[in-house]
PDB file of C-alpha atoms in Angstrom:
ATOM      1  CA  UNK E 265       4.626  22.108 -15.589  1.00 46.00           C
ATOM      2  CA  UNK E 266       0.730  20.989 -15.476  1.00 50.00           C
ATOM      3  CA  UNK E 267       1.471  18.744 -12.301  1.00 51.00           C
ATOM      4  CA  UNK E 268       2.900  21.780 -10.893  1.00 49.00           C
ATOM      5  CA  UNK E 269      -0.070  23.861 -10.867  1.00 46.00           C
ATOM      6  CA  UNK E 270      -2.730  21.750  -9.177  1.00 50.00           C
ATOM      7  CA  UNK E 271      -0.002  20.831  -5.826  1.00 47.00           C
ATOM      8  CA  UNK E 272       0.085  24.508  -5.284  1.00 45.00           C
ATOM      9  CA  UNK E 273      -3.993  24.179  -5.649  1.00 45.00           C
ATOM     10  CA  UNK E 274      -3.109  21.699  -2.205  1.00 46.00           C
ATOM     11  CA  UNK E 275      -0.492  22.693  -1.242  1.00 44.00           C
ATOM     12  CA  UNK E 276      -1.862  23.241   2.848  1.00 46.00           C
ATOM     13  CA  UNK E 277      -0.231  27.101   3.442  1.00 44.00           C
ATOM     14  CA  UNK E 278      -1.830  29.682   5.388  1.00 49.00           C
ATOM     15  CA  UNK E 279      -2.341  33.401   4.384  1.00 52.00           C
ATOM     16  CA  UNK E 280      -4.615  34.544   0.942  1.00 57.00           C
ATOM     17  CA  UNK E 281      -5.455  32.486  -1.823  1.00 62.00           C
ATOM     18  CA  UNK E 282      -2.469  32.750  -4.490  1.00 79.00           C
ATOM     19  CA  UNK E 283       0.022  33.753  -2.534  1.00 85.00           C
ATOM     20  CA  UNK E 284       2.359  30.357  -2.748  1.00 89.00           C
ATOM     21  CA  UNK E 285       1.613  29.582  -6.260  1.00 91.00           C
ATOM     22  CA  UNK E 286       2.846  33.590  -6.392  1.00 93.00           C
ATOM     23  CA  UNK E 287       6.259  32.397  -3.806  1.00 94.00           C
ATOM     24  CA  UNK E 288       6.904  29.617  -5.599  1.00 94.00           C
ATOM     25  CA  UNK E 289       6.527  31.679  -8.922  1.00 95.00           C
ATOM     26  CA  UNK E 290       9.408  34.095  -7.327  1.00 96.00           C
ATOM     27  CA  UNK E 291      11.565  31.145  -6.313  1.00 96.00           C
ATOM     28  CA  UNK E 292      11.568  29.618 -10.243  1.00 96.00           C
ATOM     29  CA  UNK E 293      12.457  33.759 -11.443  1.00 97.00           C
ATOM     30  CA  UNK E 294      15.397  33.609  -8.738  1.00 96.00           C
ATOM     31  CA  UNK E 295      17.233  30.137  -9.572  1.00 95.00           C
ATOM     32  CA  UNK E 296      16.812  30.014 -13.171  1.00 95.00           C
ATOM     33  CA  UNK E 297      18.442  33.733 -12.854  1.00 95.00           C
ATOM     34  CA  UNK E 298      21.243  32.556 -10.415  1.00 93.00           C
ATOM     35  CA  UNK E 299      21.865  29.775 -12.654  1.00 89.00           C
ATOM     36  CA  UNK E 300      21.547  32.234 -15.431  1.00 91.00           C
ATOM     37  CA  UNK E 301      24.208  35.207 -14.666  1.00 91.00           C
ATOM     38  CA  UNK E 302      25.592  33.784 -11.207  1.00 88.00           C
ATOM     39  CA  UNK E 303      23.027  36.423  -9.567  1.00 91.00           C
ATOM     40  CA  UNK E 304      20.046  37.742  -7.953  1.00 95.00           C
ATOM     41  CA  UNK E 305      18.652  41.281  -8.345  1.00 95.00           C
ATOM     42  CA  UNK E 306      18.388  43.205  -5.344  1.00 95.00           C
ATOM     43  CA  UNK E 307      14.599  44.298  -6.834  1.00 96.00           C
ATOM     44  CA  UNK E 308      13.515  40.932  -6.535  1.00 96.00           C
ATOM     45  CA  UNK E 309      15.331  39.758  -2.574  1.00 96.00           C
ATOM     46  CA  UNK E 310      14.911  42.958  -1.299  1.00 95.00           C
ATOM     47  CA  UNK E 311      11.450  43.430  -2.613  1.00 94.00           C
ATOM     48  CA  UNK E 312      10.413  39.749  -1.242  1.00 95.00           C
ATOM     49  CA  UNK E 313      11.117  41.349   2.008  1.00 95.00           C
ATOM     50  CA  UNK E 314       9.327  44.666   2.055  1.00 94.00           C
ATOM     51  CA  UNK E 315       6.180  42.681   0.463  1.00 92.00           C
ATOM     52  CA  UNK E 316       6.255  40.380   4.082  1.00 92.00           C
ATOM     53  CA  UNK E 317       6.790  43.416   6.105  1.00 94.00           C
ATOM     54  CA  UNK E 318       4.398  45.065   4.336  1.00 93.00           C
ATOM     55  CA  UNK E 319       2.200  42.370   4.906  1.00 91.00           C
ATOM     56  CA  UNK E 320       2.612  41.579   8.442  1.00 93.00           C
ATOM     57  CA  UNK E 321       2.400  45.126   8.827  1.00 93.00           C
ATOM     58  CA  UNK E 322      -0.916  44.670   7.744  1.00 93.00           C
ATOM     59  CA  UNK E 323      -2.372  41.909   8.730  1.00 92.00           C
ATOM     60  CA  UNK E 324       0.034  40.150  11.612  1.00 91.00           C
ATOM     61  CA  UNK E 325       1.200  37.094   9.574  1.00 92.00           C
ATOM     62  CA  UNK E 326       3.750  37.970   5.787  1.00 91.00           C
ATOM     63  CA  UNK E 327       1.875  36.180   3.236  1.00 87.00           C
ATOM     64  CA  UNK E 328       2.759  33.178   3.923  1.00 92.00           C
ATOM     65  CA  UNK E 329       1.114  33.126   7.230  1.00 89.00           C
ATOM     66  CA  UNK E 330       4.158  32.955   9.502  1.00 92.00           C
ATOM     67  CA  UNK E 331       3.997  35.009  12.313  1.00 93.00           C
ATOM     68  CA  UNK E 332       5.887  38.097  13.659  1.00 93.00           C
ATOM     69  CA  UNK E 333       7.908  36.213  16.164  1.00 93.00           C
ATOM     70  CA  UNK E 334       8.909  33.213  13.108  1.00 94.00           C
ATOM     71  CA  UNK E 335       9.858  35.784  10.751  1.00 95.00           C
ATOM     72  CA  UNK E 336      11.935  37.223  13.469  1.00 95.00           C
ATOM     73  CA  UNK E 337      13.546  33.520  14.806  1.00 95.00           C
ATOM     74  CA  UNK E 338      13.888  33.932  10.519  1.00 96.00           C
ATOM     75  CA  UNK E 339      15.848  35.354   9.722  1.00 97.00           C
ATOM     76  CA  UNK E 340      18.252  35.265  12.386  1.00 97.00           C
ATOM     77  CA  UNK E 341      18.656  31.742  11.904  1.00 97.00           C
ATOM     78  CA  UNK E 342      19.305  32.885   8.403  1.00 98.00           C
ATOM     79  CA  UNK E 343      21.967  35.321   8.794  1.00 97.00           C
ATOM     80  CA  UNK E 344      23.038  32.580  11.584  1.00 98.00           C
ATOM     81  CA  UNK E 345      23.264  29.993   8.112  1.00 97.00           C
ATOM     82  CA  UNK E 346      24.585  31.963   5.616  1.00 97.00           C
ATOM     83  CA  UNK E 347      26.817  34.934   7.333  1.00 97.00           C
ATOM     84  CA  UNK E 348      29.824  33.026   7.549  1.00 97.00           C
ATOM     85  CA  UNK E 349      29.783  31.852   3.820  1.00 94.00           C
ATOM     86  CA  UNK E 350      29.537  35.251   3.261  1.00 96.00           C
ATOM     87  CA  UNK E 351      32.481  35.978   5.475  1.00 97.00           C
ATOM     88  CA  UNK E 352      34.941  33.621   4.203  1.00 95.00           C
ATOM     89  CA  UNK E 353      33.224  34.371   0.226  1.00 92.00           C
ATOM     90  CA  UNK E 354      32.331  30.934  -0.019  1.00 90.00           C
ATOM     91  CA  UNK E 355      28.796  32.453  -1.428  1.00 92.00           C
ATOM     92  CA  UNK E 356      27.184  35.741  -2.160  1.00 92.00           C
ATOM     93  CA  UNK E 357      25.021  38.881  -0.857  1.00 94.00           C
ATOM     94  CA  UNK E 358      22.479  38.037  -3.083  1.00 95.00           C
ATOM     95  CA  UNK E 359      22.576  34.011  -0.759  1.00 96.00           C
ATOM     96  CA  UNK E 360      21.690  36.497   2.321  1.00 97.00           C
ATOM     97  CA  UNK E 361      19.261  38.680   1.622  1.00 97.00           C
ATOM     98  CA  UNK E 362      17.419  34.702  -0.776  1.00 97.00           C
ATOM     99  CA  UNK E 363      17.318  33.691   3.006  1.00 98.00           C
ATOM    100  CA  UNK E 364      16.810  36.366   4.698  1.00 97.00           C
ATOM    101  CA  UNK E 365      13.424  36.931   1.666  1.00 97.00           C
ATOM    102  CA  UNK E 366      12.465  33.531   2.985  1.00 97.00           C
ATOM    103  CA  UNK E 367      12.240  34.333   6.608  1.00 97.00           C
ATOM    104  CA  UNK E 368      10.059  37.336   6.400  1.00 96.00           C
ATOM    105  CA  UNK E 369       7.475  35.215   3.866  1.00 96.00           C
ATOM    106  CA  UNK E 370       7.972  31.868   5.297  1.00 95.00           C
ATOM    107  CA  UNK E 371       8.932  32.268   8.942  1.00 95.00           C
ATOM    108  CA  UNK E 372      11.759  30.035  10.885  1.00 95.00           C
ATOM    109  CA  UNK E 373       9.736  27.238   9.835  1.00 94.00           C
ATOM    110  CA  UNK E 374      10.176  27.844   5.849  1.00 96.00           C
ATOM    111  CA  UNK E 375      14.478  29.113   7.045  1.00 97.00           C
ATOM    112  CA  UNK E 376      15.216  25.883   7.707  1.00 96.00           C
ATOM    113  CA  UNK E 377      13.654  24.156   5.618  1.00 96.00           C
ATOM    114  CA  UNK E 378      14.555  26.472   2.107  1.00 98.00           C
ATOM    115  CA  UNK E 379      18.318  25.541   3.589  1.00 98.00           C
ATOM    116  CA  UNK E 380      18.031  22.103   4.665  1.00 97.00           C
ATOM    117  CA  UNK E 381      16.957  21.261   1.385  1.00 97.00           C
ATOM    118  CA  UNK E 382      18.998  24.506  -0.416  1.00 97.00           C
ATOM    119  CA  UNK E 383      22.429  22.406   1.109  1.00 96.00           C
ATOM    120  CA  UNK E 384      20.935  19.008  -0.069  1.00 96.00           C
ATOM    121  CA  UNK E 385      20.043  20.005  -3.381  1.00 94.00           C
ATOM    122  CA  UNK E 386      24.416  22.447  -4.358  1.00 91.00           C
ATOM    123  CA  UNK E 387      25.540  19.365  -2.334  1.00 91.00           C
ATOM    124  CA  UNK E 388      24.113  17.055  -6.179  1.00 90.00           C
ATOM    125  CA  UNK E 389      24.899  19.626  -8.009  1.00 84.00           C
ATOM    126  CA  UNK E 390      28.188  19.460  -7.252  1.00 84.00           C
ATOM    127  CA  UNK E 391      28.478  15.483  -7.406  1.00 86.00           C
ATOM    128  CA  UNK E 392      26.759  15.627 -10.543  1.00 83.00           C
ATOM    129  CA  UNK E 393      28.889  18.942 -12.220  1.00 80.00           C
ATOM    130  CA  UNK E 394      31.876  16.200 -11.153  1.00 81.00           C
ATOM    131  CA  UNK E 395      30.098  12.598 -12.640  1.00 84.00           C
ATOM    132  CA  UNK E 396      29.226  14.412 -15.943  1.00 84.00           C
ATOM    133  CA  UNK E 397      32.455  16.737 -16.071  1.00 75.00           C
ATOM    134  CA  UNK E 398      31.672  19.742 -15.838  1.00 68.00           C
ATOM    135  CA  UNK E 399      34.194  22.465 -15.780  1.00 64.00           C
ATOM    136  CA  UNK E 400      33.672  22.708 -11.560  1.00 60.00           C
ATOM    137  CA  UNK E 401      36.401  26.075 -11.418  1.00 57.00           C
ATOM    138  CA  UNK E 402      36.910  29.264 -11.429  1.00 54.00           C
ATOM    139  CA  UNK E 403      32.710  29.067 -11.529  1.00 60.00           C
ATOM    140  CA  UNK E 404      30.884  29.965  -8.496  1.00 67.00           C
ATOM    141  CA  UNK E 405      27.962  27.491  -7.641  1.00 76.00           C
ATOM    142  CA  UNK E 406      24.810  28.464  -8.298  1.00 87.00           C
ATOM    143  CA  UNK E 407      23.655  28.443  -4.233  1.00 93.00           C
ATOM    144  CA  UNK E 408      21.094  30.970  -4.684  1.00 94.00           C
ATOM    145  CA  UNK E 409      19.057  28.545  -7.175  1.00 94.00           C
ATOM    146  CA  UNK E 410      19.033  25.359  -5.009  1.00 96.00           C
ATOM    147  CA  UNK E 411      17.799  27.757  -1.927  1.00 97.00           C
ATOM    148  CA  UNK E 412      15.405  28.815  -4.846  1.00 97.00           C
ATOM    149  CA  UNK E 413      14.668  25.209  -5.011  1.00 97.00           C
ATOM    150  CA  UNK E 414      14.645  24.741  -1.609  1.00 97.00           C
ATOM    151  CA  UNK E 415      12.143  26.941  -0.965  1.00 97.00           C
ATOM    152  CA  UNK E 416       9.842  26.309  -3.665  1.00 96.00           C
ATOM    153  CA  UNK E 417       9.762  22.630  -1.729  1.00 96.00           C
ATOM    154  CA  UNK E 418       8.973  24.459   1.744  1.00 95.00           C
ATOM    155  CA  UNK E 419       6.227  26.159   0.300  1.00 94.00           C
ATOM    156  CA  UNK E 420       4.654  23.397  -1.910  1.00 92.00           C
ATOM    157  CA  UNK E 421       5.444  21.253   1.344  1.00 91.00           C
ATOM    158  CA  UNK E 422       3.554  23.246   3.926  1.00 89.00           C
ATOM    159  CA  UNK E 423       6.685  24.157   5.708  1.00 89.00           C
ATOM    160  CA  UNK E 424       6.346  27.653   6.392  1.00 86.00           C
ATOM    161  CA  UNK E 425       4.743  29.386   9.294  1.00 76.00           C
ATOM    162  CA  UNK E 426       5.981  28.576  13.534  1.00 71.00           C
ATOM    163  CA  UNK E 427       7.471  25.608  14.670  1.00 71.00           C
ATOM    164  CA  UNK E 428       5.722  23.379  16.367  1.00 68.00           C
ATOM    165  CA  UNK E 429       7.924  23.869  19.872  1.00 60.00           C
ATOM    166  CA  UNK E 430       8.055  27.565  18.980  1.00 59.00           C
ATOM    167  CA  UNK E 431       4.309  28.258  19.064  1.00 58.00           C
TER     168      UNK E 431
END
């Protein structure tokens, strides 16, 4: 755990100091919650959306430095990536709200990084579960935890804000 704090302090994240650490702690809390109870609380996901919108309203950028344009494009991308899974009952509503919160907090770049890393983590979780013989039927894969890990990676690596070609 001591290695995480220096990594967060050195993370190249725009926005006020401390927001990147808070965002990573929020992601870890959501990931734990999803693994433990297979749910993502609305207070944590929608609360993050409201916090990101409030930050944008007061400062013109999200708490992690994303512009309004990046937040909007990230939200559209989040819905494009998650709603088909939600409507086919492969994803829960909490997964949709979590990626939407990521978009509002970190913009389009964080949304894309979060989804790619989250998808890879989910595939890894499934392969590992099958490899060690865990029963996979009857229990949903905690995709919210994989997305939370993806968001932590995005924040720590500075993958928030606008994509270069959108500037």
